[in-house]
């Protein structure tokens, strides 16, 4: 947890509301575009997927990799971000 | 995978459980992921076990080929290592009984009788022992059986000798 980015801290600080998918930690422009093309245009849709995968790290990482080609670090960042958000607000 | 696309969500869910894959509900957005996981799991299983029959036969093969190749030779060859490993312990026990010279005859006979049967009971084992040594000079053992016997007896005699010499000597009293 020592190496959480500013993006991560910003995301978990408040309810996500209508934030775009690119607001998620680990999801930049390229990955964000790919996710949007697949229909995941908002952060809460990715959250929905995260929850449907029962908040399981391995499943979510695999899914993210399949869907937008995220590498291991990006997968980890995104998972960590969503997990912490859930812990705080869900 | 066309194999999975005809399956219902419940079937996929069932298969995931079968393979021990942790999963959530199989919905549109998760289906692809689970299908891929199942594909990988099945491929892995196939690699691990080329065919269950093969493993089975491999275990049996050692026995089967011996029996079928040459009935008389192979039986002895097959059973002797098996039997010897078993009877090695029993032989050491039976050494004290000193009835071993007779019993090996039974052993030779029993080989022919039990050629088709592989699991030889432990009950019959004590009857048979080392008479094979004079009968069959060639044995798969590195050290022939009778040599082992001789060593055992030699050690026993030696220890007895030491003990008896201790008894008769004075120093024993000093120690006490």
mmCIF file of C-alpha atoms in Angstrom, chain B:
data_model
loop_
_atom_site.group_PDB
_atom_site.id
_atom_site.type_symbol
_atom_site.label_atom_id
_atom_site.label_comp_id
_atom_site.label_asym_id
_atom_site.label_seq_id
_atom_site.Cartn_x
_atom_site.Cartn_y
_atom_site.Cartn_z
ATOM 1 C CA UNK B 1 -15.200 -22.060 -27.901
ATOM 2 C CA UNK B 2 -18.058 -23.550 -29.792
ATOM 3 C CA UNK B 3 -18.119 -26.323 -27.242
ATOM 4 C CA UNK B 4 -19.248 -23.918 -24.566
ATOM 5 C CA UNK B 5 -21.384 -21.544 -26.537
ATOM 6 C CA UNK B 6 -24.231 -24.044 -26.637
ATOM 7 C CA UNK B 7 -24.138 -24.526 -22.923
ATOM 8 C CA UNK B 8 -26.376 -22.716 -20.552
ATOM 9 C CA UNK B 9 -25.041 -20.519 -17.786
ATOM 10 C CA UNK B 10 -25.829 -23.229 -15.259
ATOM 11 C CA UNK B 11 -23.865 -25.800 -17.192
ATOM 12 C CA UNK B 12 -20.847 -23.544 -17.368
ATOM 13 C CA UNK B 13 -21.194 -22.831 -13.702
ATOM 14 C CA UNK B 14 -21.326 -26.555 -13.000
ATOM 15 C CA UNK B 15 -18.221 -27.200 -15.079
ATOM 16 C CA UNK B 16 -16.357 -24.443 -13.293
ATOM 17 C CA UNK B 17 -17.172 -26.090 -9.993
ATOM 18 C CA UNK B 18 -16.037 -29.449 -11.343
ATOM 19 C CA UNK B 19 -12.654 -28.007 -12.192
ATOM 20 C CA UNK B 20 -12.458 -26.269 -8.865
ATOM 21 C CA UNK B 21 -12.416 -22.826 -10.431
ATOM 22 C CA UNK B 22 -13.669 -20.094 -8.173
ATOM 23 C CA UNK B 23 -16.236 -18.026 -9.993
ATOM 24 C CA UNK B 24 -19.152 -15.638 -9.764
ATOM 25 C CA UNK B 25 -22.425 -15.710 -11.709
ATOM 26 C CA UNK B 26 -22.115 -16.564 -15.356
ATOM 27 C CA UNK B 27 -23.515 -13.477 -17.039
ATOM 28 C CA UNK B 28 -22.906 -11.940 -20.434
ATOM 29 C CA UNK B 29 -19.902 -9.961 -19.329
ATOM 30 C CA UNK B 30 -18.269 -12.864 -17.482
ATOM 31 C CA UNK B 31 -19.091 -15.673 -19.852
ATOM 32 C CA UNK B 32 -16.107 -15.232 -22.127
ATOM 33 C CA UNK B 33 -13.746 -15.192 -19.216
ATOM 34 C CA UNK B 34 -15.158 -18.406 -17.772
ATOM 35 C CA UNK B 35 -15.198 -20.148 -21.115
ATOM 36 C CA UNK B 36 -11.540 -19.338 -21.524
ATOM 37 C CA UNK B 37 -10.771 -20.584 -18.041
ATOM 38 C CA UNK B 38 -12.590 -23.830 -18.699
ATOM 39 C CA UNK B 39 -10.727 -24.299 -21.935
ATOM 40 C CA UNK B 40 -7.405 -23.850 -20.129
ATOM 41 C CA UNK B 41 -8.405 -26.134 -17.305
ATOM 42 C CA UNK B 42 -9.465 -28.875 -19.684
ATOM 43 C CA UNK B 43 -6.284 -28.564 -21.717
ATOM 44 C CA UNK B 44 -4.264 -28.765 -18.521
ATOM 45 C CA UNK B 45 -6.104 -31.886 -17.436
ATOM 46 C CA UNK B 46 -5.488 -33.522 -20.755
ATOM 47 C CA UNK B 47 -1.790 -32.760 -20.511
ATOM 48 C CA UNK B 48 -1.517 -34.041 -16.984
ATOM 49 C CA UNK B 49 -3.289 -37.275 -17.765
ATOM 50 C CA UNK B 50 -2.757 -38.374 -21.332
ATOM 51 C CA UNK B 51 -5.160 -41.191 -20.700
ATOM 52 C CA UNK B 52 -6.119 -42.864 -17.457
ATOM 53 C CA UNK B 53 -5.806 -46.234 -19.107
ATOM 54 C CA UNK B 54 -2.184 -45.653 -19.861
ATOM 55 C CA UNK B 55 -1.301 -45.145 -16.227
ATOM 56 C CA UNK B 56 -3.254 -48.193 -15.327
ATOM 57 C CA UNK B 57 -1.539 -50.346 -17.878
ATOM 58 C CA UNK B 58 1.825 -48.967 -17.036
ATOM 59 C CA UNK B 59 1.485 -50.278 -13.519
ATOM 60 C CA UNK B 60 0.218 -53.577 -14.789
ATOM 61 C CA UNK B 61 2.586 -53.715 -17.683
ATOM 62 C CA UNK B 62 5.500 -54.713 -15.545
ATOM 63 C CA UNK B 63 3.617 -57.748 -14.413
ATOM 64 C CA UNK B 64 1.793 -58.565 -17.597
ATOM 65 C CA UNK B 65 4.769 -58.563 -19.930
ATOM 66 C CA UNK B 66 6.722 -60.856 -17.661
ATOM 67 C CA UNK B 67 3.957 -63.383 -17.519
ATOM 68 C CA UNK B 68 3.286 -63.410 -21.208
ATOM 69 C CA UNK B 69 6.774 -63.406 -22.585
ATOM 70 C CA UNK B 70 8.151 -66.658 -21.247
ATOM 71 C CA UNK B 71 5.998 -68.408 -18.716
ATOM 72 C CA UNK B 72 8.648 -70.239 -16.735
ATOM 73 C CA UNK B 73 11.488 -67.779 -16.848
ATOM 74 C CA UNK B 74 9.481 -64.648 -16.432
ATOM 75 C CA UNK B 75 7.519 -65.902 -13.500
ATOM 76 C CA UNK B 76 10.604 -66.525 -11.493
ATOM 77 C CA UNK B 77 12.085 -63.274 -12.582
ATOM 78 C CA UNK B 78 8.948 -61.374 -11.839
ATOM 79 C CA UNK B 79 8.153 -62.957 -8.583
ATOM 80 C CA UNK B 80 11.580 -63.336 -7.162
ATOM 81 C CA UNK B 81 12.385 -59.669 -6.724
ATOM 82 C CA UNK B 82 8.905 -59.160 -5.408
ATOM 83 C CA UNK B 83 9.106 -62.073 -3.075
ATOM 84 C CA UNK B 84 12.625 -61.530 -2.010
ATOM 85 C CA UNK B 85 11.999 -58.033 -0.908
ATOM 86 C CA UNK B 86 9.187 -59.368 1.193
ATOM 87 C CA UNK B 87 10.887 -62.380 2.588
ATOM 88 C CA UNK B 88 14.148 -60.687 3.420
ATOM 89 C CA UNK B 89 12.687 -59.654 6.760
ATOM 90 C CA UNK B 90 11.022 -62.992 7.312
ATOM 91 C CA UNK B 91 14.252 -64.758 6.487
ATOM 92 C CA UNK B 92 16.067 -62.979 9.250
ATOM 93 C CA UNK B 93 13.344 -64.040 11.619
ATOM 94 C CA UNK B 94 13.363 -67.598 10.375
ATOM 95 C CA UNK B 95 17.133 -67.821 10.643
ATOM 96 C CA UNK B 96 16.729 -68.430 14.332
ATOM 97 C CA UNK B 97 14.277 -71.204 13.586
ATOM 98 C CA UNK B 98 16.840 -72.718 11.258
ATOM 99 C CA UNK B 99 14.199 -74.362 9.213
ATOM 100 C CA UNK B 100 15.105 -72.424 6.183
ATOM 101 C CA UNK B 101 16.876 -75.141 4.286
ATOM 102 C CA UNK B 102 13.675 -77.066 3.811
ATOM 103 C CA UNK B 103 11.375 -74.207 3.050
ATOM 104 C CA UNK B 104 12.971 -72.987 -0.119
ATOM 105 C CA UNK B 105 11.784 -76.100 -1.875
ATOM 106 C CA UNK B 106 8.268 -74.952 -1.301
ATOM 107 C CA UNK B 107 9.226 -71.643 -2.673
ATOM 108 C CA UNK B 108 10.391 -73.098 -5.958
ATOM 109 C CA UNK B 109 7.243 -75.125 -6.239
ATOM 110 C CA UNK B 110 5.038 -72.272 -5.327
ATOM 111 C CA UNK B 111 6.448 -70.205 -8.090
ATOM 112 C CA UNK B 112 4.996 -72.567 -10.640
ATOM 113 C CA UNK B 113 1.704 -72.833 -8.874
ATOM 114 C CA UNK B 114 1.276 -69.194 -8.280
ATOM 115 C CA UNK B 115 2.701 -68.084 -11.560
ATOM 116 C CA UNK B 116 -0.566 -66.550 -12.624
ATOM 117 C CA UNK B 117 -1.287 -65.069 -9.252
ATOM 118 C CA UNK B 118 0.658 -62.021 -8.335
ATOM 119 C CA UNK B 119 -0.323 -61.096 -4.791
ATOM 120 C CA UNK B 120 1.327 -63.749 -2.694
ATOM 121 C CA UNK B 121 0.072 -63.774 0.865
ATOM 122 C CA UNK B 122 2.403 -63.051 3.732
ATOM 123 C CA UNK B 123 1.273 -66.285 5.374
ATOM 124 C CA UNK B 124 2.994 -68.377 2.760
ATOM 125 C CA UNK B 125 6.141 -66.293 2.919
ATOM 126 C CA UNK B 126 7.567 -67.624 6.214
ATOM 127 C CA UNK B 127 7.373 -71.167 4.881
ATOM 128 C CA UNK B 128 9.565 -70.306 2.032
ATOM 129 C CA UNK B 129 13.021 -68.928 2.525
ATOM 130 C CA UNK B 130 16.560 -69.260 1.441
ATOM 131 C CA UNK B 131 16.891 -72.699 -0.066
ATOM 132 C CA UNK B 132 16.794 -70.953 -3.356
ATOM 133 C CA UNK B 133 20.379 -70.015 -2.744
ATOM 134 C CA UNK B 134 21.852 -73.406 -3.610
ATOM 135 C CA UNK B 135 19.159 -73.953 -6.254
ATOM 136 C CA UNK B 136 19.593 -70.765 -8.177
ATOM 137 C CA UNK B 137 23.074 -69.393 -8.235
ATOM 138 C CA UNK B 138 22.011 -66.467 -10.328
ATOM 139 C CA UNK B 139 19.996 -64.099 -8.261
ATOM 140 C CA UNK B 140 19.084 -60.495 -8.852
ATOM 141 C CA UNK B 141 20.486 -59.687 -5.414
ATOM 142 C CA UNK B 142 23.834 -57.987 -5.196
ATOM 143 C CA UNK B 143 24.757 -60.054 -2.161
ATOM 144 C CA UNK B 144 23.424 -63.616 -2.292
ATOM 145 C CA UNK B 145 21.080 -64.672 0.440
ATOM 146 C CA UNK B 146 23.304 -67.228 2.063
ATOM 147 C CA UNK B 147 26.083 -64.714 2.442
ATOM 148 C CA UNK B 148 23.703 -62.451 4.296
ATOM 149 C CA UNK B 149 22.736 -65.335 6.497
ATOM 150 C CA UNK B 150 26.320 -66.183 7.178
ATOM 151 C CA UNK B 151 27.090 -62.632 8.153
ATOM 152 C CA UNK B 152 24.168 -62.529 10.478
ATOM 153 C CA UNK B 153 25.206 -65.727 12.160
ATOM 154 C CA UNK B 154 28.795 -64.600 12.374
ATOM 155 C CA UNK B 155 27.776 -61.390 14.102
ATOM 156 C CA UNK B 156 25.517 -63.318 16.443
ATOM 157 C CA UNK B 157 28.255 -65.744 17.341
ATOM 158 C CA UNK B 158 30.725 -62.952 17.787
ATOM 159 C CA UNK B 159 28.441 -61.081 20.135
ATOM 160 C CA UNK B 160 27.792 -64.212 22.130
ATOM 161 C CA UNK B 161 31.487 -64.797 22.366
ATOM 162 C CA UNK B 162 32.080 -61.293 23.618
ATOM 163 C CA UNK B 163 29.304 -61.637 26.133
ATOM 164 C CA UNK B 164 30.520 -64.946 27.438
ATOM 165 C CA UNK B 165 34.053 -63.661 27.768
ATOM 166 C CA UNK B 166 32.764 -60.699 29.740
ATOM 167 C CA UNK B 167 30.896 -62.971 32.112
ATOM 168 C CA UNK B 168 33.972 -64.971 32.998
ATOM 169 C CA UNK B 169 36.308 -62.021 33.452
ATOM 170 C CA UNK B 170 37.017 -60.241 36.740
ATOM 171 C CA UNK B 171 36.724 -56.656 35.558
ATOM 172 C CA UNK B 172 32.959 -57.053 35.496
ATOM 173 C CA UNK B 173 32.890 -57.115 39.273
ATOM 174 C CA UNK B 174 35.059 -54.066 39.406
ATOM 175 C CA UNK B 175 32.592 -52.211 37.253
ATOM 176 C CA UNK B 176 29.789 -53.172 39.563
#
